[in-house]
């Protein structure tokens, strides 16, 4: 414990015990005060300086190694130094475990204590100083002895380390000498290996050169074999097994020589190989042309027999040719391949083969086709039947020709289509004049239906689950024609895309597996569609724009009450088979429609499936514009006889016209997809739901026309809008054109404007007959309705008071008579109870407003002192009266 209590640089404990006595006997200054020292506890040290697991393990290993260190024997026992005052020496282990030994023990041997005592009594200061110096040296020696011992041990360890270092340097020197020897051996081995590898590479290079020379010589040696084979006499040469192999080898040699023109005599050999290739292809061409001529001569003689059956004709025209194709087809395929590789030399040979084939087939088929066309009697038969039978026959013929051509050739699709077009022109020359001079619109539509049906059947032939064959089973069935027309409309775009894609895929003019008959029928279909377009324009001009109404067309509401079927004298063609207006609720009562509206719907139904969308939209815009104008003119004619009937006539037909437009928009949205929305209502970029200060909001009108409520929501939204009360000049100042515009948006705005004006006129006409007595009495008060009646002349005032009961009585009679009749007419014209209710509510509101203004004037006139014979109705009684008159209570 004495060692642990010793502080570094402090005074030994034994000296500290004698310090008071020394200071009392001398004038030494007192020892300086000890400085305060901040102690850190072990817990705080561990918290502020934590150690990692690796550090803790390292400390543990160091501690364990220090505890087990063996001490050399020479340090185990050390004789005591006579001059050292410490009687006992600490263990050497303590010296190694601690940085410095503890304070010497105060207890010592009596002998050592006696050595420090003066031998004689101290009598003089000098003797005391000598004795004190002796004590001081003893203490200093005892404090420094363990340092000297530690330095001595370090010197011994350093000497041992120097000895070990010398031995290590000797070993390292020996290892370096061994390394130099190993490197020398390694470099010698690498040199030997490199020399061996170079010798092997030289040998392999010589062998490769020898093989390459031998391989290249084979290309030159092939010329002799090819020349010898081509010089072999006989026409059977091209059918030998080695012929095509020889052609392939010649082709390989040509390609080789083209890439190695620097070889000696390469140009000469290249020319001779090309001559061999040309000779081989000429042999194939000559054999093919000769076979066709012989076969054509034989078949022509057989077909000249008048008693030959159709089965025998088919056998001669197709089966015999297919039997020849089995042998010659591989050779023709080889010719096609070589002509594609060497077009300058061999394309003419392939063209001669195509020309010989097509001329042979045309010579055999044209008489037969002309005979079939004469059998169809194109001068007398119906155009639709002629189109159906003639195109059906040509379709089957073209398929057979397509299949036969593919037995011989794999390329030349463009030439094949040209050949088939020449065959089809034999029938089209008779069809085109009749189509261009056909006056009936339905016949033209049926012709387009037949042509599109053939195209659709051709496009759907690859799908075994197609149901189009069942739809065209009965050509005379109108329902089948409906399905056919709808299918045509849905598949028209697919046909053109399928044709275009098939033509692009067949790179190198390869012949596809299937014939696209739409490519052959396209020209006739375009002629029919062109004629259909011009005929539709003529019908629109004659039957809509310039239509002159007959007296029976203006007999309204007799037409509705009679509900007789329309005779259809103006339209003598069959009704449309299209189903695009199935959502129009009033379609089932179309016999009561005005003729121009019927013609408009009929023409649009006919054209929708057979013309392009852009053309159809232009025609629809024109037809709808002229139809609206004709309806307004007819309404004006009817108003000369009955104002209310003329207004209701216009409202009825314009609502139907809006349903027609809604059906067209809905159909277009289905075709274009949901992304198109209702953007067509505003082609300037604004959606229908947006608002703009320069145009009326038509969103609710459009939504009403397309929703389940139909015309009811349309009429309600339109009558509740303030734009119906704006004058024409204000519309023009807002930038809204009220006349005929060049797009569908202008047509729809014109229809909306006419419909709003018609509704306003109908409401005013119905309310005028009821509110006429009240308004006439109010007009007698003066120009200002709100003026004080007492300001009038006394005679006039008294006369008005006397007339008041009679005016009220006539108003009540008009309510019971004219209001009931007007509501009945509204319901008769509009048909739907919900739609009629919208208009009736506005009529009732206008009558109620007029009566309330009149009652206010009466109360002011009589100063709330009404006479006994005048019973002015309050709001509740007036509402009850009007509900009874309109039948709202029963509803």
PDB file of N, CA and C in Angstrom, residues 382-392 447 450-451:
ATOM      1  N   UNK A 382     -81.248  -6.575-111.859  1.00  0.00           N
ATOM      2  CA  UNK A 382     -81.156  -5.513-110.860  1.00  0.00           C
ATOM      3  C   UNK A 382     -79.689  -5.212-110.552  1.00  0.00           C
ATOM      4  N   UNK A 383     -79.406  -3.942-110.307  1.00  0.00           N
ATOM      5  CA  UNK A 383     -78.015  -3.538-110.075  1.00  0.00           C
ATOM      6  C   UNK A 383     -77.459  -4.192-108.818  1.00  0.00           C
ATOM      7  N   UNK A 384     -78.255  -4.265-107.764  1.00  0.00           N
ATOM      8  CA  UNK A 384     -77.776  -4.879-106.520  1.00  0.00           C
ATOM      9  C   UNK A 384     -77.506  -6.358-106.725  1.00  0.00           C
ATOM     10  N   UNK A 385     -78.429  -7.039-107.431  1.00  0.00           N
ATOM     11  CA  UNK A 385     -78.241  -8.468-107.665  1.00  0.00           C
ATOM     12  C   UNK A 385     -77.045  -8.706-108.577  1.00  0.00           C
ATOM     13  N   UNK A 386     -76.882  -7.848-109.581  1.00  0.00           N
ATOM     14  CA  UNK A 386     -75.730  -7.980-110.459  1.00  0.00           C
ATOM     15  C   UNK A 386     -74.438  -7.770-109.693  1.00  0.00           C
ATOM     16  N   UNK A 387     -74.413  -6.794-108.814  1.00  0.00           N
ATOM     17  CA  UNK A 387     -73.209  -6.544-108.012  1.00  0.00           C
ATOM     18  C   UNK A 387     -72.909  -7.721-107.102  1.00  0.00           C
ATOM     19  N   UNK A 388     -73.947  -8.238-106.444  1.00  0.00           N
ATOM     20  CA  UNK A 388     -73.737  -9.347-105.520  1.00  0.00           C
ATOM     21  C   UNK A 388     -73.237 -10.593-106.240  1.00  0.00           C
ATOM     22  N   UNK A 389     -73.906 -10.977-107.316  1.00  0.00           N
ATOM     23  CA  UNK A 389     -73.516 -12.209-108.009  1.00  0.00           C
ATOM     24  C   UNK A 389     -72.208 -12.032-108.772  1.00  0.00           C
ATOM     25  N   UNK A 390     -72.062 -10.885-109.457  1.00  0.00           N
ATOM     26  CA  UNK A 390     -70.845 -10.677-110.223  1.00  0.00           C
ATOM     27  C   UNK A 390     -69.611 -10.576-109.351  1.00  0.00           C
ATOM     28  N   UNK A 391     -69.692  -9.799-108.287  1.00  0.00           N
ATOM     29  CA  UNK A 391     -68.534  -9.661-107.393  1.00  0.00           C
ATOM     30  C   UNK A 391     -68.265 -10.958-106.637  1.00  0.00           C
ATOM     31  N   UNK A 392     -69.334 -11.683-106.295  1.00  0.00           N
ATOM     32  CA  UNK A 392     -69.117 -12.977-105.648  1.00  0.00           C
ATOM     33  C   UNK A 392     -68.397 -13.950-106.555  1.00  0.00           C
ATOM     34  N   UNK A 447     -75.752  -1.364-102.895  1.00  0.00           N
ATOM     35  CA  UNK A 447     -74.541  -1.726-103.625  1.00  0.00           C
ATOM     36  C   UNK A 447     -73.312  -1.578-102.725  1.00  0.00           C
ATOM     37  N   UNK A 450     -73.268  -4.462-100.299  1.00  0.00           N
ATOM     38  CA  UNK A 450     -72.779  -5.712-100.881  1.00  0.00           C
ATOM     39  C   UNK A 450     -71.259  -5.692-100.995  1.00  0.00           C
ATOM     40  N   UNK A 451     -70.701  -4.589-101.484  1.00  0.00           N
ATOM     41  CA  UNK A 451     -69.252  -4.509-101.654  1.00  0.00           C
ATOM     42  C   UNK A 451     -68.529  -4.555-100.311  1.00  0.00           C
TER      43      UNK A 451
END
